[in-house]
Amino acid sequence: MTTIASGTDTLTRDALTVLQPGFPGTTAPDWLLRRLGEGLASVGLFGRNIASPEQLASLTAQLRVERDDVLVAIDEEGGDVTRLEVRTGSSFPGNHALGAVDDVSLTLEVAAELGRRLAECGVNLNWAPSADVNSNPANPVIGVRSFGADPGLVARHTAAYVTGLQSAGVAACTKHFPGHGDTAVDSHHALPRIDADPAVLTERELTPFRAAIAAGTRAVMSAHILVPALDPARPATLSPRILTTLLREELGYDGLIVTDGMEMQAVAATYGIERGSVLAVAAGADAICVGGGLADDETVRRLRDALVTAVRTGELPERRLADAAERVRALARWTASRSTAAAAAGADEGTARADRSAGRADVGLIAARRALRLTGDDVFNPLADPPYVAALTPVANIAVGDETPWGVAAELGRLLPGTETGSFTGADAGHAALVAAGERRIVAVVRDEHRHPWMGAALDTLLTARPDTVVVEMGVPQAPPRGALHIATHGAARVCGRAAAEVIAAGTPA
């Protein structure tokens, strides 16, 4: 049983309870353990906190010595966005690959296996899935993190993902409400804006969230986006109209509302994290996510004090803060009960279906193979010699990070020893790749070619000089397929690279 440190008053404890801070390192710092004793109820984990599953399990056990009901959250979408396998790339394809397969039972199975691995490590809240409808091909931050551009497809796979993940006792946090798919700006850097009318928003953006709520998602994450048709003044995270009127009252959602990272520039640059946190809780948010870039005791103290001061000055109703804190504690109780229930077979339909797939630890690879789309004359012709892999490399968005490896070179090197590789970017990328490849056959790896004119120009150069070039598109496929063989993987996870490499090396679809 968790014991709150004596001398911690209810208001201060509630202010700490609604915070979800990050921290540096692979062990819990003293200040974090002390805050858990004072009322902090959640922590957020990022790639910097994880070295191995064993180390992560030790870390979460360390946290639970101080507070046994702590919510341990992580941003583990699978696919391109992985923290559990940040140094190697994910064993699971992401949403876009699952949407390309369009088998909801497979999506449920992948989510259940991912949830099982998280639960084994002591993680009980996952900031996933993304329920965003990727309706804008120019979207710089969602892309393959979305199941697709069709609201109905996104809705059914969001529901399956929620069911699968929660069958493992890990709470799903469906994001980014009310929908981040029709944006052309990354909210890590600035405030995106969606200018759709209410009818479009209802039929497109909100459809997957309705499905997630019906599936019982335990948490929903707000988006730092301005949607004038819903609220012309404030971004969703800070908007009572969006979080309370729309999400709570109109959609009937009663679970935890979590903010996206408050240090992201869409909020921090305009409101500051202290002011933004107060406005978010007042608007209806229950948990303040902070720590992707800010991860220290001073940040926690500042946010706690800002919330306490706002209550004492009347800006934030004490009842609203108390209600938010109780929702956090309610989710903690749910995860504790599910952890126990997940140990017993057949706790509910989702668990029963996950149990029937026991032993399918390779479900991620199975899904990645099924997601491949092959076009061209060389579909069934294996490479005779080790190729040269030319990775046409864009700048990674912050959500994905640039520390996670991607591509096909490592897997091709395993299957075809002697494979060499290079990374190229910019106007001269095509010519540089030709020089580096020499006489070897080229495998050109791209990521969202349609969003990067220089990448399309580089492919033009390669294909003009070397028509036998194999093209692997690891982003959202939009441009017409080209190359002697074109492979669309629908994601850049390690497992997607392996599936593509198998086809290139073996010459037959996996």
Coordinates of C-alpha atoms in Angstrom, one line a residue, residues 11-414:
L11 CA -4.0 20.3 -2.5
T12 CA -0.2 19.8 -2.9
R13 CA -0.7 16.1 -3.3
D14 CA -3.4 16.5 -5.9
A15 CA -1.1 18.9 -7.8
L16 CA 1.7 16.3 -7.9
T17 CA -0.7 13.5 -8.8
V18 CA -1.7 15.1 -12.1
L19 CA 1.9 15.4 -13.3
Q20 CA 3.5 12.8 -15.6
P21 CA 7.2 13.9 -15.6
G22 CA 10.1 12.3 -17.3
F23 CA 13.6 11.9 -15.8
P24 CA 17.1 11.2 -17.1
G25 CA 19.0 8.0 -16.8
T26 CA 18.3 4.3 -16.5
T27 CA 17.7 4.3 -12.7
A28 CA 15.3 6.5 -10.8
P29 CA 16.9 9.7 -9.3
D30 CA 16.5 10.4 -5.7
W31 CA 14.3 13.5 -6.4
L32 CA 11.8 11.3 -8.3
L33 CA 11.5 8.7 -5.5
R34 CA 11.0 11.5 -3.0
R35 CA 8.2 13.0 -5.2
L36 CA 6.5 9.6 -5.4
G37 CA 6.4 9.6 -1.6
E38 CA 4.8 13.0 -1.6
G39 CA 2.0 12.2 -4.0
L40 CA 3.4 12.0 -7.5
A41 CA 1.5 9.1 -9.2
S42 CA 2.9 8.8 -12.7
V43 CA 6.2 8.9 -14.6
G44 CA 6.9 8.9 -18.3
L45 CA 9.6 6.9 -19.9
F46 CA 11.6 7.7 -23.0
G47 CA 14.4 6.1 -25.0
R48 CA 17.0 7.6 -22.7
N49 CA 15.6 5.5 -19.8
I50 CA 15.9 2.1 -21.5
A51 CA 18.9 -0.1 -22.1
S52 CA 17.3 -3.5 -22.2
P53 CA 14.0 -5.2 -21.1
E54 CA 15.8 -6.5 -18.0
Q55 CA 17.0 -3.0 -17.0
L56 CA 13.6 -1.6 -17.6
A57 CA 12.0 -4.2 -15.4
S58 CA 14.5 -3.3 -12.7
L59 CA 13.7 0.4 -13.1
T60 CA 10.0 -0.1 -12.8
A61 CA 10.5 -2.3 -9.7
Q62 CA 12.6 0.4 -8.2
L63 CA 9.7 2.9 -8.7
R64 CA 7.2 0.5 -7.2
V65 CA 9.2 0.1 -4.0
E66 CA 8.4 3.7 -3.3
R67 CA 4.8 3.7 -4.7
D68 CA 3.3 0.3 -5.6
D69 CA 0.4 1.8 -7.7
V70 CA 2.6 4.2 -9.8
L71 CA 1.5 4.6 -13.4
V72 CA 4.5 4.0 -15.6
A73 CA 3.8 5.5 -19.1
I74 CA 5.7 5.1 -22.3
D75 CA 5.5 6.3 -25.9
E76 CA 5.6 2.8 -27.5
E77 CA 3.6 2.9 -30.7
G78 CA 5.7 0.2 -32.4
G79 CA 6.9 0.8 -35.9
D80 CA 8.8 4.0 -36.4
V81 CA 8.1 5.3 -32.8
T82 CA 9.7 2.9 -30.3
R83 CA 11.2 3.4 -26.9
L84 CA 11.4 -0.2 -25.9
E85 CA 13.7 -1.0 -28.9
V86 CA 15.1 2.5 -29.5
R87 CA 18.6 1.3 -30.2
T88 CA 17.7 -1.5 -32.6
G89 CA 14.4 -0.6 -34.2
S90 CA 11.0 -2.2 -33.4
S91 CA 10.1 -5.8 -33.7
F92 CA 6.6 -4.6 -34.6
P93 CA 5.4 -2.8 -37.7
G94 CA 3.6 0.5 -37.1
N95 CA 0.0 1.5 -37.7
H96 CA 0.3 2.2 -41.4
A97 CA 1.5 -1.3 -42.1
L98 CA -1.3 -2.8 -40.0
G99 CA -3.8 -0.6 -41.9
A100 CA -2.3 -1.8 -45.2
V101 CA -3.0 -5.4 -44.2
D102 CA -6.4 -4.4 -42.9
D103 CA -6.9 -7.5 -40.8
V104 CA -8.3 -6.4 -37.4
S105 CA -7.5 -9.7 -35.8
L106 CA -3.9 -9.2 -36.7
T107 CA -3.9 -5.7 -35.3
L108 CA -5.4 -7.0 -32.1
E109 CA -2.7 -9.7 -31.9
V110 CA 0.2 -7.3 -32.5
A111 CA -1.1 -4.9 -29.9
A112 CA -1.6 -7.8 -27.4
E113 CA 1.9 -9.0 -27.9
L114 CA 3.3 -5.5 -27.6
G115 CA 1.3 -5.0 -24.4
R116 CA 2.5 -8.3 -23.0
R117 CA 6.1 -7.2 -23.5
L118 CA 5.4 -3.9 -21.9
A119 CA 3.7 -5.5 -18.9
E120 CA 6.6 -7.9 -18.4
C121 CA 8.8 -4.8 -18.0
G122 CA 6.4 -3.2 -15.5
V123 CA 4.9 -0.6 -17.9
N124 CA 1.2 -0.1 -17.5
L125 CA 0.2 2.9 -19.6
N126 CA 1.1 3.3 -23.3
W127 CA 0.7 6.6 -25.1
A128 CA -0.8 4.7 -28.1
P129 CA -2.4 4.2 -30.5
S130 CA -2.5 7.1 -32.8
A131 CA -6.1 7.4 -34.0
D132 CA -5.3 10.2 -36.4
V133 CA -6.6 10.0 -39.9
N134 CA -3.7 10.8 -42.2
S135 CA -5.8 12.8 -44.6
N136 CA -3.0 15.3 -45.5
P137 CA -0.2 13.6 -47.4
A138 CA 2.1 16.5 -46.5
N139 CA 1.7 15.8 -42.7
P140 CA 5.2 16.0 -41.3
V141 CA 4.6 14.3 -37.9
I142 CA 1.9 11.6 -38.3
G143 CA 2.4 9.8 -41.6
V144 CA 3.1 6.1 -41.0
R145 CA 2.0 6.5 -37.4
S146 CA -1.6 6.5 -38.7
F147 CA -3.5 3.4 -39.8
G148 CA -4.4 5.3 -43.0
A149 CA -6.4 8.0 -44.7
D150 CA -9.9 6.3 -44.5
P151 CA -11.8 7.1 -41.2
G152 CA -13.6 3.8 -41.2
L153 CA -10.3 1.8 -41.5
V154 CA -8.6 3.9 -38.9
A155 CA -11.6 3.4 -36.5
R156 CA -11.7 -0.4 -36.7
H157 CA -8.0 -0.8 -36.2
T158 CA -7.9 1.8 -33.4
A159 CA -10.6 -0.2 -31.6
A160 CA -8.7 -3.5 -32.2
Y161 CA -5.5 -2.0 -31.0
V162 CA -7.1 -0.7 -27.8
T163 CA -8.7 -4.1 -27.1
G164 CA -5.4 -6.0 -27.7
L165 CA -3.2 -3.7 -25.7
Q166 CA -5.6 -3.5 -22.7
S167 CA -6.0 -7.3 -22.8
A168 CA -2.4 -7.4 -21.5
G169 CA -3.2 -5.1 -18.6
V170 CA -1.7 -2.1 -20.2
A171 CA -3.9 1.0 -20.5
A172 CA -4.2 2.5 -24.0
C173 CA -4.0 6.2 -24.5
T174 CA -5.6 7.0 -27.8
K175 CA -4.2 10.1 -29.5
H176 CA -4.1 12.9 -30.6
F177 CA -7.6 14.3 -29.9
P178 CA -9.5 15.7 -31.8
G179 CA -7.2 14.5 -34.6
H180 CA -3.8 15.5 -35.9
G181 CA -4.0 14.0 -39.4
D182 CA -4.9 17.1 -41.5
T183 CA -1.9 19.2 -40.4
A184 CA 1.2 20.4 -42.3
V185 CA 3.0 21.6 -39.2
D186 CA 4.8 19.6 -36.5
S187 CA 3.4 20.6 -33.1
H188 CA 6.8 20.0 -31.6
H189 CA 7.9 23.1 -33.4
A190 CA 4.9 25.3 -33.8
L191 CA 1.1 25.4 -33.5
P192 CA -0.7 23.5 -36.3
R193 CA -4.1 24.5 -37.5
I194 CA -6.9 22.5 -39.1
D195 CA -9.5 24.5 -41.0
A196 CA -12.0 21.8 -41.7
D197 CA -15.7 22.5 -41.1
P198 CA -17.7 20.8 -38.3
A199 CA -19.3 18.2 -40.6
V200 CA -15.9 17.1 -41.9
L201 CA -14.4 16.9 -38.4
T202 CA -17.3 14.8 -37.2
E203 CA -17.1 12.3 -40.0
R204 CA -13.4 12.2 -40.4
E205 CA -11.4 13.2 -37.3
L206 CA -13.8 12.1 -34.6
T207 CA -14.8 8.7 -36.1
P208 CA -11.8 6.8 -34.8
F209 CA -12.1 8.4 -31.3
R210 CA -15.7 7.2 -31.1
A211 CA -14.5 3.7 -31.9
A212 CA -11.8 3.9 -29.2
I213 CA -14.2 5.1 -26.6
A214 CA -16.6 2.3 -27.5
A215 CA -13.7 -0.1 -27.2
G216 CA -13.1 1.1 -23.7
T217 CA -9.8 3.1 -24.1
R218 CA -8.7 4.1 -20.6
A219 CA -7.0 7.3 -21.6
V220 CA -7.1 9.8 -24.4
M221 CA -4.3 12.2 -25.3
S222 CA -5.1 15.8 -26.4
A223 CA -3.4 17.4 -29.4
H224 CA -1.7 20.8 -29.4
I225 CA -3.6 22.0 -32.5
L226 CA -5.9 24.9 -33.3
V227 CA -9.3 23.8 -34.7
P228 CA -11.2 27.1 -35.3
A229 CA -14.5 25.3 -36.1
L230 CA -14.3 23.9 -32.5
D231 CA -12.5 26.7 -30.7
P232 CA -11.1 29.7 -32.6
A233 CA -9.0 30.9 -29.6
R234 CA -7.3 28.0 -27.9
P235 CA -5.5 24.8 -29.0
A236 CA -7.3 21.6 -28.1
T237 CA -5.2 20.9 -25.0
L238 CA -6.2 24.2 -23.5
S239 CA -9.8 24.3 -24.7
P240 CA -12.8 23.6 -22.5
R241 CA -15.0 23.4 -25.6
I242 CA -12.9 20.5 -27.0
L243 CA -11.9 18.6 -23.8
T244 CA -15.0 19.1 -21.7
T245 CA -17.9 19.9 -24.0
L246 CA -17.0 17.7 -27.0
L247 CA -15.0 14.9 -25.5
R248 CA -16.7 14.5 -22.1
E249 CA -20.2 15.6 -22.8
E250 CA -20.9 15.0 -26.4
L251 CA -18.8 11.9 -26.9
G252 CA -19.5 10.6 -23.4
Y253 CA -15.9 9.8 -22.5
D254 CA -15.2 9.3 -18.8
G255 CA -11.6 8.1 -18.7
L256 CA -8.3 9.9 -18.2
I257 CA -7.4 12.8 -20.4
V258 CA -3.6 13.2 -20.8
T259 CA -2.0 16.2 -22.5
D260 CA 0.6 15.8 -25.2
G261 CA 4.1 17.0 -24.0
M262 CA 3.7 20.5 -22.5
E263 CA 7.2 21.4 -23.4
M264 CA 6.3 21.2 -27.1
Q265 CA 6.6 24.6 -28.8
A266 CA 2.9 24.7 -29.9
V267 CA 2.1 25.4 -26.2
A268 CA 5.3 26.3 -24.5
A269 CA 6.3 29.1 -26.9
T270 CA 3.0 30.9 -26.5
Y271 CA 1.7 30.1 -23.0
G272 CA 4.7 28.7 -21.2
I273 CA 4.5 25.3 -19.5
E274 CA 3.3 26.6 -16.1
R275 CA 0.5 28.7 -17.5
G276 CA -0.3 26.0 -20.1
S277 CA -0.6 23.3 -17.5
V278 CA -3.0 25.4 -15.4
L279 CA -5.1 26.1 -18.5
A280 CA -5.1 22.5 -19.5
V281 CA -6.3 21.2 -16.2
A282 CA -9.0 23.9 -16.1
A283 CA -10.1 22.9 -19.6
G284 CA -10.6 19.3 -18.5
A285 CA -7.2 17.5 -18.8
D286 CA -6.4 15.2 -15.9
A287 CA -2.7 14.5 -16.4
I288 CA 0.1 16.8 -17.6
C289 CA 2.7 15.1 -19.7
V290 CA 6.0 16.8 -19.4
G291 CA 9.5 15.4 -19.6
G292 CA 10.4 14.7 -23.3
G293 CA 12.9 17.6 -23.0
L294 CA 12.3 18.8 -19.5
A295 CA 13.2 16.2 -16.9
D296 CA 14.2 17.4 -13.5
D297 CA 12.9 18.2 -10.0
E298 CA 12.8 21.9 -10.7
T299 CA 10.2 21.4 -13.5
V300 CA 8.1 19.3 -11.2
R301 CA 8.2 21.9 -8.4
R302 CA 7.3 24.7 -10.8
L303 CA 4.3 22.9 -12.2
R304 CA 3.1 21.8 -8.8
D305 CA 3.4 25.3 -7.4
A306 CA 1.7 26.8 -10.5
L307 CA -1.3 24.5 -10.0
V308 CA -1.5 25.2 -6.2
T309 CA -1.3 28.9 -6.8
A310 CA -4.0 28.8 -9.4
V311 CA -6.3 27.1 -7.0
R312 CA -5.6 29.5 -4.2
T313 CA -6.2 32.5 -6.5
G314 CA -9.4 31.1 -7.8
E315 CA -8.2 30.7 -11.4
L316 CA -8.4 26.9 -11.1
P317 CA -11.4 25.4 -9.2
E318 CA -10.1 23.1 -6.4
R319 CA -12.8 20.6 -7.3
R320 CA -11.5 20.4 -10.9
L321 CA -8.0 19.6 -9.7
A322 CA -9.3 17.1 -7.2
D323 CA -11.4 15.4 -10.0
A324 CA -8.3 15.2 -12.2
A325 CA -6.2 13.6 -9.5
E326 CA -8.9 11.1 -8.7
R327 CA -9.1 10.1 -12.4
V328 CA -5.3 9.4 -12.3
R329 CA -5.8 7.3 -9.2
A330 CA -8.7 5.5 -10.8
L331 CA -6.5 4.5 -13.7
A332 CA -3.8 3.3 -11.3
R333 CA -6.4 1.1 -9.6
W334 CA -7.5 -0.3 -13.0
T335 CA -4.0 -1.2 -14.0
A336 CA -3.4 -2.9 -10.7
S337 CA -6.6 -4.9 -11.1
R338 CA -5.8 -5.8 -14.7
S339 CA -2.3 -6.9 -13.8
T340 CA -3.9 -9.4 -11.5
A341 CA -6.6 -10.4 -14.0
A342 CA -4.2 -10.7 -16.9
A343 CA -2.4 -13.5 -15.0
A344 CA -5.6 -15.5 -15.1
A345 CA -6.6 -16.9 -18.5
G346 CA -9.8 -15.8 -20.2
A347 CA -10.4 -12.6 -18.2
D348 CA -12.4 -11.2 -21.1
E349 CA -12.8 -11.6 -24.9
G350 CA -9.6 -9.6 -25.7
T351 CA -7.5 -11.6 -23.2
A352 CA -9.0 -14.9 -24.5
R353 CA -8.1 -14.0 -28.1
A354 CA -4.6 -13.0 -27.0
D355 CA -4.2 -16.2 -25.1
R356 CA -5.0 -18.2 -28.2
S357 CA -2.1 -16.6 -30.0
A358 CA 0.4 -17.5 -27.2
G359 CA 3.7 -18.5 -28.7
R360 CA 3.3 -16.1 -31.7
A361 CA 6.2 -13.9 -30.6
D362 CA 7.0 -13.5 -34.3
V363 CA 3.6 -11.9 -35.0
G364 CA 5.4 -8.6 -35.7
L365 CA 7.4 -10.1 -38.5
I366 CA 4.4 -11.9 -39.9
A367 CA 2.5 -8.6 -40.0
A368 CA 5.4 -6.8 -41.7
R369 CA 5.6 -9.5 -44.4
R370 CA 1.9 -9.2 -45.0
A371 CA 2.1 -5.4 -45.3
L372 CA 4.6 -5.5 -48.2
R373 CA 3.4 -4.3 -51.6
L374 CA 5.6 -5.3 -54.6
T375 CA 5.6 -3.8 -58.0
G376 CA 7.9 -4.2 -61.0
D377 CA 9.4 -6.7 -63.4
D378 CA 12.0 -8.1 -60.9
V379 CA 9.5 -9.2 -58.2
F380 CA 10.6 -12.8 -58.4
N381 CA 14.3 -12.3 -59.3
P382 CA 16.8 -12.5 -56.4
L383 CA 19.9 -10.4 -56.5
A384 CA 22.9 -12.4 -57.7
D385 CA 25.5 -10.4 -55.8
P386 CA 25.6 -8.2 -52.7
P387 CA 24.2 -4.8 -53.6
Y388 CA 24.9 -1.2 -52.6
V389 CA 22.2 0.3 -50.4
A390 CA 21.7 4.0 -51.0
A391 CA 19.6 5.4 -48.1
L392 CA 18.1 8.7 -49.1
T393 CA 17.7 10.1 -45.6
P394 CA 15.3 12.8 -44.6
V395 CA 15.5 14.6 -41.2
A396 CA 13.6 12.5 -38.7
N397 CA 10.7 14.2 -36.8
I398 CA 11.1 14.5 -33.1
A399 CA 8.4 11.9 -32.3
V400 CA 10.4 9.3 -34.2
G401 CA 13.9 10.5 -33.2
D402 CA 17.1 10.1 -35.1
E403 CA 18.7 7.6 -32.8
T404 CA 16.6 4.6 -34.0
P405 CA 18.1 2.8 -36.9
W406 CA 16.0 2.2 -40.0
G407 CA 16.3 0.9 -43.5
V408 CA 17.2 -2.5 -45.1
A409 CA 21.0 -2.4 -45.1
A410 CA 21.6 -4.3 -41.9
E411 CA 19.1 -7.1 -42.8
L412 CA 20.4 -7.3 -46.3
G413 CA 24.0 -7.5 -45.0
R414 CA 22.9 -10.5 -42.9

